[in-house]
Coordinates of N, CA, C and O in Angstrom, one line a residue:
X1 N -11.3 21.4 -20.5 CA -10.4 22.1 -19.6 C -11.1 23.4 -19.1 O -11.9 24.0 -19.7
X2 N -10.7 23.9 -17.9 CA -11.3 25.1 -17.3 C -10.3 26.1 -16.9 O -9.1 25.9 -17.2
X3 N -10.7 27.2 -16.3 CA -9.7 28.3 -15.9 C -8.7 27.9 -14.9 O -7.7 28.6 -14.8
X4 N -8.9 26.8 -14.2 CA -7.9 26.4 -13.2 C -7.0 25.2 -13.8 O -6.4 24.5 -13.0
X5 N -7.0 25.1 -15.1 CA -6.3 24.0 -15.8 C -6.7 22.6 -15.4 O -5.9 21.7 -15.2
X6 N -8.0 22.5 -15.1 CA -8.6 21.1 -14.8 C -9.1 20.6 -16.1 O -9.5 21.3 -17.0
X7 N -9.0 19.2 -16.2 CA -9.5 18.5 -17.4 C -10.4 17.4 -17.0 O -10.1 16.7 -16.1
X8 N -11.6 17.4 -17.6 CA -12.6 16.3 -17.3 C -13.2 15.7 -18.5 O -13.5 16.5 -19.5
X9 N -13.3 14.4 -18.5 CA -14.0 13.7 -19.6 C -14.9 12.6 -19.0 O -14.4 11.7 -18.3
X10 N -16.2 12.8 -19.1 CA -17.1 11.9 -18.5 C -18.2 12.6 -17.8 O -18.1 13.7 -17.4
X11 N -19.3 11.9 -17.6 CA -20.5 12.5 -16.9 C -20.3 12.6 -15.4 O -19.6 11.7 -14.8
X12 N -20.7 13.7 -14.9 CA -20.7 13.9 -13.4 C -19.3 13.9 -12.8 O -19.1 13.5 -11.7
X13 N -18.3 14.2 -13.6 CA -16.9 14.2 -13.1 C -16.5 15.6 -12.8 O -16.9 16.5 -13.4
X14 N -15.5 15.7 -11.8 CA -15.0 17.0 -11.5 C -16.0 18.1 -11.3 O -16.1 19.0 -12.1
X15 N -16.8 17.9 -10.2 CA -17.9 18.8 -9.9 C -17.5 20.3 -9.8 O -16.7 20.8 -10.5
X16 N -18.1 21.0 -8.8 CA -17.8 22.4 -8.6 C -16.5 22.5 -7.9 O -16.3 22.3 -6.7
X17 N -15.5 22.9 -8.7 CA -14.1 22.7 -8.2 C -13.4 24.1 -8.2 O -13.5 24.9 -9.2
X18 N -12.7 24.4 -7.1 CA -11.8 25.6 -7.1 C -10.3 25.1 -7.1 O -9.4 25.9 -7.3
X19 N -10.2 23.8 -7.0 CA -8.8 23.2 -7.0 C -8.3 23.4 -8.4 O -9.0 23.6 -9.4
X20 N -7.0 23.2 -8.6 CA -6.3 23.4 -9.9 C -5.6 22.1 -10.3 O -5.1 21.3 -9.6
X21 N -5.4 22.1 -11.6 CA -4.6 21.1 -12.3 C -5.0 19.6 -12.0 O -4.2 18.8 -11.7
X22 N -6.3 19.4 -12.0 CA -6.8 18.0 -11.8 C -7.2 17.4 -13.1 O -7.6 18.1 -14.1
X23 N -7.1 16.1 -13.2 CA -7.5 15.4 -14.4 C -8.5 14.3 -14.0 O -8.1 13.5 -13.2
X24 N -9.7 14.3 -14.6 CA -10.7 13.3 -14.3 C -11.2 12.7 -15.6 O -11.7 13.4 -16.4
X25 N -11.0 11.4 -15.7 CA -11.5 10.7 -16.9 C -12.4 9.5 -16.4 O -11.8 8.6 -15.7
X26 N -13.6 9.5 -16.7 CA -14.5 8.4 -16.4 C -15.7 9.0 -15.6 O -15.6 10.0 -14.8
X27 N -16.9 8.4 -15.7 CA -18.1 8.9 -15.1 C -17.9 9.0 -13.5 O -17.3 8.1 -12.9
X28 N -18.2 10.1 -12.9 CA -18.2 10.4 -11.5 C -16.8 10.4 -10.9 O -16.6 10.4 -9.7
X29 N -15.7 10.4 -11.8 CA -14.4 10.5 -11.2 C -14.2 12.0 -10.7 O -14.6 12.9 -11.3
X30 N -13.6 12.1 -9.5 CA -13.4 13.3 -8.8 C -14.7 14.1 -8.7 O -14.8 15.4 -8.8
X31 N -15.8 13.4 -8.6 CA -17.2 14.0 -8.6 C -17.4 15.1 -7.6 O -17.9 16.2 -7.8
X32 N -16.9 14.8 -6.3 CA -17.2 15.8 -5.2 C -16.0 16.7 -4.9 O -16.0 17.4 -3.9
X33 N -15.0 16.6 -5.7 CA -13.8 17.5 -5.5 C -14.2 19.0 -5.5 O -14.9 19.5 -6.3
X34 N -13.6 19.7 -4.5 CA -13.9 21.1 -4.4 C -12.5 21.8 -4.4 O -12.2 22.6 -5.3
X35 N -11.7 21.6 -3.4 CA -10.4 22.4 -3.3 C -9.2 21.5 -3.6 O -8.1 22.1 -3.6
X36 N -9.4 20.2 -3.7 CA -8.2 19.4 -4.0 C -7.6 19.7 -5.4 O -8.2 20.1 -6.3
X37 N -6.2 19.7 -5.4 CA -5.5 20.0 -6.6 C -4.5 18.9 -6.9 O -4.1 18.1 -6.1
X38 N -4.1 18.9 -8.2 CA -3.0 18.0 -8.7 C -3.4 16.5 -8.6 O -2.6 15.7 -8.4
X39 N -4.7 16.2 -8.6 CA -5.2 14.8 -8.6 C -5.4 14.3 -10.0 O -5.7 15.0 -10.9
X40 N -5.1 13.0 -10.2 CA -5.4 12.3 -11.4 C -6.3 11.1 -11.2 O -5.9 10.3 -10.3
X41 N -7.4 11.1 -11.8 CA -8.4 10.0 -11.6 C -8.8 9.4 -13.0 O -9.3 10.2 -13.8
X42 N -8.5 8.1 -13.2 CA -8.9 7.4 -14.4 C -9.8 6.3 -14.0 O -9.3 5.3 -13.4
X43 N -11.0 6.3 -14.4 CA -11.9 5.1 -14.1 C -13.2 5.6 -13.4 O -13.2 6.6 -12.7
X44 N -14.2 4.8 -13.6 CA -15.5 5.1 -13.0 C -15.4 5.3 -11.5 O -14.9 4.4 -10.9
X45 N -15.9 6.4 -11.0 CA -15.9 6.7 -9.6 C -14.5 6.7 -8.9 O -14.4 6.6 -7.7
X46 N -13.5 6.8 -9.7 CA -12.2 7.0 -9.0 C -12.1 8.4 -8.4 O -12.5 9.3 -8.9
X47 N -11.6 8.4 -7.1 CA -11.5 9.6 -6.3 C -12.9 10.3 -6.3 O -12.9 11.5 -6.2
X48 N -13.9 9.5 -6.3 CA -15.3 10.1 -6.4 C -15.6 11.1 -5.3 O -16.1 12.2 -5.5
X49 N -15.3 10.7 -4.0 CA -15.7 11.5 -2.9 C -14.6 12.4 -2.4 O -14.7 13.0 -1.3
X50 N -13.5 12.5 -3.1 CA -12.4 13.4 -2.7 C -12.9 14.8 -2.7 O -13.4 15.3 -3.7
X51 N -12.8 15.5 -1.6 CA -13.2 16.9 -1.6 C -12.0 17.8 -1.5 O -11.9 18.8 -2.2
X52 N -11.1 17.5 -0.6 CA -9.9 18.4 -0.3 C -8.6 17.8 -0.6 O -7.6 18.5 -0.6
X53 N -8.5 16.5 -0.7 CA -7.2 15.8 -0.9 C -6.5 16.2 -2.2 O -7.2 16.5 -3.2
X54 N -5.2 16.3 -2.1 CA -4.4 16.7 -3.3 C -3.3 15.7 -3.6 O -2.9 14.9 -2.7
X55 N -2.8 15.8 -4.8 CA -1.6 15.0 -5.2 C -1.9 13.5 -5.2 O -1.0 12.7 -4.8
X56 N -3.1 13.1 -5.5 CA -3.5 11.7 -5.5 C -3.5 11.2 -6.9 O -3.8 11.9 -7.8
X57 N -3.2 9.9 -7.1 CA -3.3 9.2 -8.4 C -4.2 8.0 -8.2 O -3.9 7.1 -7.4
X58 N -5.3 7.9 -9.0 CA -6.2 6.8 -8.9 C -6.5 6.3 -10.3 O -7.0 7.0 -11.1
X59 N -6.1 5.0 -10.5 CA -6.3 4.4 -11.8 C -7.1 3.1 -11.6 O -6.6 2.1 -11.0
X60 N -8.3 3.1 -12.1 CA -9.2 1.9 -11.9 C -10.5 2.2 -11.3 O -10.6 3.2 -10.5
X61 N -11.5 1.5 -11.7 CA -12.9 1.8 -11.2 C -12.9 1.8 -9.7 O -12.4 0.9 -9.1
X62 N -13.4 2.8 -9.1 CA -13.6 3.0 -7.6 C -12.3 3.0 -6.9 O -12.3 3.0 -5.6
X63 N -11.2 3.2 -7.5 CA -9.9 3.4 -6.8 C -10.0 4.7 -6.0 O -10.4 5.7 -6.6
X64 N -9.5 4.7 -4.8 CA -9.6 5.8 -3.9 C -10.9 6.5 -3.9 O -11.0 7.7 -3.7
X65 N -12.0 5.7 -4.0 CA -13.4 6.3 -4.1 C -13.8 7.2 -3.0 O -14.4 8.2 -3.2
X66 N -13.5 6.8 -1.7 CA -13.9 7.6 -0.5 C -12.8 8.5 0.0 O -13.0 9.1 1.1
X67 N -11.8 8.7 -0.7 CA -10.6 9.4 -0.3 C -10.8 10.9 0.0 O -11.5 11.6 -0.7
X68 N -10.2 11.4 1.1 CA -10.0 12.8 1.4 C -8.5 13.1 1.7 O -8.2 14.2 2.0
X69 N -7.7 12.0 1.8 CA -6.3 12.2 2.1 C -5.5 12.7 0.9 O -6.0 12.9 -0.2
X70 N -4.2 12.8 1.1 CA -3.3 13.3 0.0 C -2.1 12.4 -0.2 O -1.7 11.6 0.6
X71 N -1.6 12.6 -1.4 CA -0.4 11.9 -1.8 C -0.5 10.4 -1.8 O 0.4 9.7 -1.4
X72 N -1.6 9.9 -2.2 CA -1.9 8.4 -2.3 C -1.8 8.0 -3.8 O -2.2 8.8 -4.7
X73 N -1.4 6.7 -4.0 CA -1.4 6.2 -5.3 C -2.1 4.8 -5.3 O -1.8 4.0 -4.5
X74 N -3.1 4.7 -6.1 CA -3.9 3.5 -6.2 C -4.1 3.0 -7.6 O -4.6 3.8 -8.5
X75 N -3.6 1.8 -8.0 CA -3.7 1.3 -9.3 C -4.4 0.0 -9.3 O -3.8 -1.0 -8.7
X76 N -5.6 -0.1 -9.8 CA -6.3 -1.4 -9.8 C -7.7 -1.1 -9.3 O -8.0 -0.2 -8.5
X77 N -8.7 -1.7 -10.0 CA -10.1 -1.6 -9.5 C -10.2 -1.8 -8.0 O -9.7 -2.7 -7.5
X78 N -10.9 -0.8 -7.4 CA -11.2 -0.9 -6.0 C -10.0 -0.8 -5.1 O -10.1 -1.1 -3.9
X79 N -8.8 -0.4 -5.6 CA -7.7 -0.3 -4.7 C -7.8 1.0 -3.9 O -8.3 2.0 -4.3
X80 N -7.5 0.8 -2.6 CA -7.6 1.9 -1.6 C -9.0 2.5 -1.6 O -9.2 3.7 -1.3
X81 N -10.0 1.7 -1.9 CA -11.4 2.2 -2.1 C -11.9 2.8 -0.8 O -12.7 3.8 -0.9
X82 N -11.6 2.3 0.4 CA -12.1 2.9 1.6 C -11.1 3.8 2.3 O -11.3 4.2 3.5
X83 N -10.0 4.1 1.6 CA -9.0 5.1 2.2 C -9.8 6.4 2.4 O -10.3 7.0 1.4
X84 N -9.8 7.0 3.6 CA -10.6 8.2 3.8 C -9.6 9.3 4.2 O -9.5 10.3 3.4
X85 N -8.9 9.3 5.3 CA -8.1 10.4 5.7 C -6.6 10.1 5.6 O -5.8 11.0 5.9
X86 N -6.2 9.0 5.2 CA -4.8 8.6 5.3 C -4.0 9.1 4.1 O -4.5 9.3 3.0
X87 N -2.7 9.4 4.4 CA -1.8 10.0 3.4 C -0.7 9.0 3.1 O -0.3 8.2 3.9
X88 N -0.1 9.2 1.9 CA 1.2 8.5 1.5 C 1.0 7.0 1.4 O 2.0 6.3 1.7
X89 N -0.1 6.5 1.0 CA -0.3 5.1 0.8 C -0.1 4.7 -0.7 O -0.4 5.5 -1.6
X90 N 0.4 3.5 -1.0 CA 0.5 3.0 -2.3 C -0.1 1.6 -2.4 O 0.1 0.8 -1.6
X91 N -1.0 1.4 -3.4 CA -1.7 0.2 -3.6 C -1.7 -0.2 -5.0 O -2.1 0.6 -5.9
X92 N -1.2 -1.4 -5.4 CA -1.2 -1.9 -6.7 C -1.9 -3.3 -6.8 O -1.4 -4.2 -6.1
X93 N -2.9 -3.4 -7.5 CA -3.6 -4.7 -7.7 C -5.1 -4.5 -7.3 O -5.5 -3.6 -6.6
X94 N -5.9 -5.4 -7.9 CA -7.3 -5.4 -7.6 C -7.6 -5.4 -6.1 O -7.1 -6.3 -5.4
X95 N -8.4 -4.5 -5.6 CA -8.8 -4.3 -4.2 C -7.6 -4.3 -3.2 O -7.8 -4.5 -2.0
X96 N -6.4 -3.9 -3.7 CA -5.3 -3.8 -2.8 C -5.5 -2.6 -1.8 O -5.9 -1.5 -2.2
X97 N -5.3 -2.9 -0.5 CA -5.5 -1.9 0.5 C -6.9 -1.4 0.5 O -7.2 -0.3 1.0
X98 N -7.9 -2.2 0.1 CA -9.2 -1.7 -0.1 C -10.2 -1.7 1.0 O -11.3 -1.1 0.9
X99 N -10.0 -2.5 2.0 CA -11.1 -2.8 2.9 C -11.4 -1.7 4.0 O -12.4 -1.7 4.6
X100 N -10.4 -0.9 4.3 CA -10.6 0.1 5.4 C -9.6 1.3 5.2 O -8.7 1.2 4.5
X101 N -9.8 2.3 6.0 CA -8.9 3.4 6.2 C -7.8 2.9 7.1 O -8.0 2.8 8.3
X102 N -6.7 2.5 6.5 CA -5.7 1.8 7.3 C -4.5 2.5 7.8 O -3.5 1.9 8.0
X103 N -4.6 3.8 7.9 CA -3.4 4.6 8.4 C -2.6 5.0 7.2 O -2.9 4.8 6.1
X104 N -1.5 5.7 7.5 CA -0.6 6.3 6.5 C 0.7 5.6 6.2 O 1.1 4.8 7.0
X105 N 1.2 5.9 5.1 CA 2.6 5.4 4.7 C 2.7 3.9 4.6 O 3.6 3.3 4.9
X106 N 1.6 3.3 4.0 CA 1.6 1.8 3.8 C 1.7 1.5 2.3 O 1.4 2.3 1.5
X107 N 2.2 0.3 2.1 CA 2.3 -0.2 0.7 C 1.6 -1.5 0.6 O 1.9 -2.4 1.4
X108 N 0.8 -1.7 -0.4 CA 0.0 -2.9 -0.7 C 0.3 -3.3 -2.1 O -0.1 -2.6 -3.0
X109 N 1.0 -4.4 -2.3 CA 1.3 -4.9 -3.7 C 0.8 -6.3 -3.9 O 1.2 -7.2 -3.2
X110 N -0.2 -6.4 -4.7 CA -0.8 -7.7 -5.0 C -2.3 -7.6 -4.8 O -2.8 -6.8 -3.9
X111 N -3.1 -8.3 -5.6 CA -4.5 -8.3 -5.5 C -5.0 -8.7 -4.1 O -4.4 -9.6 -3.5
X112 N -5.9 -8.0 -3.5 CA -6.5 -8.2 -2.2 C -5.4 -8.1 -1.0 O -5.7 -8.6 0.1
X113 N -4.3 -7.6 -1.3 CA -3.3 -7.3 -0.2 C -4.0 -6.2 0.7 O -4.5 -5.3 0.1
X114 N -3.9 -6.3 2.0 CA -4.7 -5.4 2.8 C -4.2 -5.4 4.3 O -3.2 -6.0 4.6
X115 N -5.0 -4.8 5.1 CA -4.8 -4.8 6.5 C -5.8 -5.7 7.1 O -7.0 -5.7 6.6
X116 N -5.5 -6.5 8.1 CA -6.4 -7.4 8.7 C -7.0 -6.9 10.0 O -7.7 -7.6 10.7
X117 N -6.9 -5.6 10.3 CA -7.4 -5.1 11.5 C -8.0 -3.7 11.2 O -7.7 -3.1 10.2
X118 N -8.9 -3.3 12.1 CA -9.6 -2.0 11.9 C -8.8 -0.8 12.5 O -9.2 0.3 12.3
X119 N -7.8 -1.1 13.3 CA -7.0 -0.1 13.9 C -6.1 0.6 12.8 O -5.7 -0.1 11.8
X120 N -5.7 1.8 13.0 CA -4.9 2.5 12.1 C -3.5 1.9 12.2 O -2.9 1.8 13.2
X121 N -2.9 1.6 11.0 CA -1.6 1.0 10.9 C -0.8 1.9 10.0 O -1.3 2.4 9.0
X122 N 0.5 2.1 10.3 CA 1.3 3.0 9.5 C 2.7 2.3 9.3 O 3.1 1.5 10.0
X123 N 3.3 2.8 8.2 CA 4.7 2.3 7.8 C 4.8 0.8 7.6 O 5.8 0.2 8.0
X124 N 3.8 0.2 7.1 CA 3.8 -1.3 6.9 C 3.6 -1.6 5.4 O 3.1 -0.8 4.6
X125 N 4.1 -2.8 5.1 CA 4.0 -3.3 3.7 C 3.5 -4.7 3.6 O 3.9 -5.6 4.3
X126 N 2.5 -4.9 2.7 CA 1.9 -6.2 2.4 C 2.3 -6.6 1.0 O 1.9 -5.9 0.1
X127 N 3.0 -7.7 0.8 CA 3.5 -8.1 -0.6 C 2.9 -9.4 -0.9 O 3.1 -10.4 -0.2
X128 N 2.2 -9.5 -2.0 CA 1.6 -10.8 -2.5 C 0.1 -10.8 -2.4 O -0.5 -10.1 -1.6
X129 N -0.4 -11.7 -3.2 CA -1.9 -12.0 -3.2 C -2.4 -12.3 -1.8 O -1.9 -13.2 -1.1
X130 N -3.3 -11.5 -1.3 CA -4.0 -11.6 0.0 C -3.1 -11.5 1.2 O -3.4 -11.9 2.3
X131 N -1.9 -10.9 1.0 CA -1.0 -10.7 2.2 C -1.7 -9.6 3.1 O -2.3 -8.7 2.6
X132 N -1.7 -9.8 4.4 CA -2.3 -8.9 5.3 C -1.4 -8.4 6.4 O -0.7 -9.2 7.1
X133 N -1.3 -7.1 6.6 CA -0.6 -6.5 7.7 C -1.5 -6.4 8.9 O -2.7 -6.2 8.7
X134 N -1.0 -6.5 10.1 CA -1.8 -6.4 11.2 C -1.3 -5.4 12.3 O -1.8 -5.3 13.4
X135 N -0.1 -4.8 12.0 CA 0.4 -3.8 13.0 C 1.3 -2.8 12.2 O 1.7 -3.1 11.1
X136 N 1.7 -1.8 12.9 CA 2.5 -0.8 12.3 C 4.0 -1.3 12.2 O 4.4 -2.1 13.0
X137 N 4.7 -0.7 11.3 CA 6.1 -1.0 11.1 C 6.4 -2.5 10.8 O 7.3 -3.1 11.4
X138 N 5.6 -3.1 9.9 CA 5.7 -4.5 9.6 C 5.8 -4.7 8.1 O 5.2 -4.0 7.3
X139 N 6.5 -5.8 7.8 CA 6.5 -6.3 6.4 C 6.0 -7.7 6.4 O 6.5 -8.5 7.1
X140 N 5.0 -7.9 5.5 CA 4.4 -9.3 5.4 C 4.6 -9.7 4.0 O 4.2 -9.1 3.0
X141 N 5.2 -10.9 3.8 CA 5.4 -11.5 2.5 C 4.4 -12.7 2.4 O 4.6 -13.7 3.0
X142 N 3.4 -12.5 1.5 CA 2.5 -13.6 1.2 C 1.5 -13.9 2.4 O 1.3 -13.1 3.2
X143 N 1.1 -15.2 2.4 CA 0.1 -15.7 3.4 C 0.7 -16.8 4.1 O 1.8 -17.2 3.9
X144 N 0.0 -17.4 5.1 CA 0.5 -18.5 5.9 C 0.6 -19.8 5.0 O 1.2 -20.7 5.5
X145 N 0.1 -19.8 3.8 CA 0.2 -20.9 3.0 C 1.4 -21.0 2.1 O 1.7 -21.9 1.4
X146 N 2.2 -19.9 2.2 CA 3.4 -19.8 1.4 C 4.7 -19.8 2.2 O 4.7 -19.6 3.4
X147 N 5.8 -20.0 1.6 CA 7.1 -19.9 2.3 C 7.9 -18.8 1.5 O 7.6 -18.5 0.3
X148 N 8.9 -18.3 2.1 CA 9.8 -17.3 1.5 C 11.0 -17.9 1.0 O 11.7 -18.6 1.8
X149 N 11.3 -17.7 -0.2 CA 12.5 -18.3 -0.8 C 13.4 -17.1 -1.3 O 12.9 -16.3 -2.1
X150 N 14.6 -17.1 -0.9 CA 15.5 -16.1 -1.4 C 16.6 -16.8 -2.2 O 17.6 -17.3 -1.7
X151 N 16.5 -16.8 -3.5 CA 17.4 -17.5 -4.4 C 18.7 -16.7 -4.5 O 18.8 -15.7 -5.1
X152 N 19.7 -17.2 -3.8 CA 21.0 -16.5 -3.8 C 22.1 -17.4 -3.3 O 21.9 -18.1 -2.4
X153 N 23.2 -17.3 -4.0 CA 24.4 -18.0 -3.5 C 25.3 -17.1 -2.6 O 26.3 -17.5 -2.2
X154 N 24.8 -15.9 -2.4 CA 25.5 -14.9 -1.6 C 25.0 -14.8 -0.2 O 25.6 -14.2 0.7
X155 N 23.8 -15.4 0.1 CA 23.3 -15.4 1.5 C 22.4 -14.2 1.8 O 22.1 -13.4 0.9
X156 N 22.1 -14.0 3.1 CA 21.2 -13.0 3.5 C 21.8 -12.4 4.8 O 22.2 -13.0 5.7
X157 N 21.9 -11.0 4.8 CA 22.3 -10.3 6.0 C 21.1 -9.7 6.7 O 20.2 -9.1 6.1
X158 N 21.1 -9.8 8.0 CA 20.1 -9.2 8.8 C 20.8 -8.3 9.9 O 21.7 -8.8 10.6
X159 N 20.4 -7.1 10.0 CA 21.0 -6.2 10.9 C 22.3 -5.7 10.5 O 23.1 -5.1 11.3
X160 N 22.7 -5.8 9.2 CA 23.9 -5.4 8.7 C 23.7 -4.6 7.4 O 22.7 -4.9 6.7
X161 N 24.5 -3.7 7.0 CA 24.4 -3.1 5.7 C 25.5 -3.5 4.7 O 25.8 -2.9 3.7
X162 N 26.1 -4.6 5.1 CA 27.1 -5.2 4.2 C 26.7 -6.6 3.7 O 25.8 -7.2 4.2
X163 N 27.5 -7.1 2.8 CA 27.2 -8.5 2.3 C 27.5 -9.5 3.5 O 28.2 -9.2 4.4
X164 N 26.8 -10.7 3.4 CA 27.1 -11.7 4.4 C 28.5 -12.2 4.3 O 29.2 -12.1 3.3
X165 N 29.0 -12.6 5.5 CA 30.3 -13.2 5.5 C 30.4 -14.4 4.6 O 29.5 -15.2 4.5
X166 N 31.5 -14.5 3.8 CA 31.6 -15.5 2.8 C 31.4 -16.9 3.4 O 31.9 -17.2 4.5
X167 N 30.6 -17.7 2.7 CA 30.3 -19.1 3.1 C 29.1 -19.2 4.0 O 28.7 -20.3 4.4
X168 N 28.5 -18.1 4.5 CA 27.3 -18.2 5.3 C 26.0 -17.9 4.5 O 26.0 -16.9 3.8
X169 N 25.0 -18.7 4.7 CA 23.7 -18.5 4.1 C 23.0 -17.4 4.8 O 22.2 -16.6 4.2
X170 N 23.2 -17.3 6.1 CA 22.5 -16.3 7.0 C 23.6 -15.6 7.9 O 24.3 -16.3 8.6
X171 N 23.7 -14.3 7.8 CA 24.7 -13.6 8.6 C 23.9 -12.6 9.4 O 23.4 -11.6 8.8
X172 N 23.8 -12.7 10.7 CA 23.0 -11.9 11.6 C 23.9 -11.1 12.5 O 24.8 -11.6 13.2
X173 N 23.6 -9.8 12.6 CA 24.3 -8.9 13.5 C 23.2 -8.6 14.6 O 22.3 -7.9 14.4
X174 N 23.3 -9.3 15.7 CA 22.4 -9.1 16.8 C 22.0 -10.5 17.3 O 22.6 -11.5 17.1
X175 N 20.9 -10.6 18.1 CA 20.5 -11.8 18.7 C 19.5 -12.5 17.8 O 18.7 -11.9 17.1
X176 N 19.5 -13.9 17.9 CA 18.5 -14.7 17.1 C 17.8 -15.5 18.2 O 18.4 -16.1 19.1
X177 N 16.5 -15.6 18.1 CA 15.7 -16.3 19.0 C 15.0 -17.5 18.3 O 14.4 -17.3 17.2
X178 N 15.2 -18.7 18.8 CA 14.5 -19.9 18.3 C 13.6 -20.4 19.4 O 14.0 -20.6 20.5
X179 N 12.3 -20.6 19.0 CA 11.4 -21.1 20.0 C 11.1 -22.6 19.9 O 10.8 -23.3 20.8
X180 N 11.2 -23.1 18.6 CA 10.9 -24.5 18.4 C 12.0 -25.1 17.5 O 12.3 -24.5 16.5
X181 N 12.7 -26.1 18.0 CA 13.8 -26.7 17.1 C 13.9 -28.2 17.5 O 13.6 -28.6 18.6
X182 N 14.5 -28.9 16.6 CA 14.6 -30.4 16.8 C 16.1 -30.7 16.7 O 16.6 -31.4 15.8
X183 N 16.9 -30.2 17.7 CA 18.3 -30.5 17.7 C 18.5 -31.4 18.9 O 17.9 -31.3 20.0
X184 N 19.5 -32.4 18.8 CA 19.8 -33.3 19.8 C 20.5 -32.6 21.0 O 20.3 -32.8 22.1
X185 N 21.4 -31.7 20.6 CA 22.1 -30.9 21.6 C 22.1 -29.4 21.2 O 21.9 -29.1 20.1
X186 N 22.3 -28.6 22.2 CA 22.3 -27.1 21.9 C 23.6 -26.7 21.1 O 23.7 -25.6 20.6
X187 N 24.6 -27.7 21.0 CA 25.7 -27.4 20.2 C 25.4 -27.2 18.7 O 26.0 -26.4 18.0
X188 N 24.3 -27.8 18.3 CA 23.9 -27.7 16.9 C 23.1 -26.5 16.6 O 22.8 -26.2 15.4
X189 N 22.6 -25.8 17.6 CA 21.8 -24.6 17.3 C 22.6 -23.5 16.7 O 23.5 -23.0 17.1

């Protein structure tokens, strides 16, 4: 521990730091940190190149390795490894959110869940192994090889904040668009 209430365990971790209340455990964790405060890094090279970012949590080898952003949470080896300037991201799973600096306020849950584009994406969620977001304000469940199953005898409401009307599997408030269907007449749609 030092005069700024920083704690370090490991070689080359928590370099010349003026930031306060950081915890670095593992070789080269928080290695380049200077003014960043309130960071927690567990694992080899976790938050390694963080210089100014604060309030980050990195658990796993190379998690948030290139980070300079703030308020990010990465759990899993190489999770958010290439996050550079983005804030408020959450990644859980091996290499989750790891391939690029993908914008802010994103959630990646599942190994290799990520962004499939190099443009900055914000406010999106990728759920499941290898799920990929490709634009802002999007939720992606799984991959194209999977289907979504909602086990419920109560149904699903879309565009409503109440339970579905009794007896309906799908209760939609708004318009529904169908582009491909196999109905004999439009009465069945």
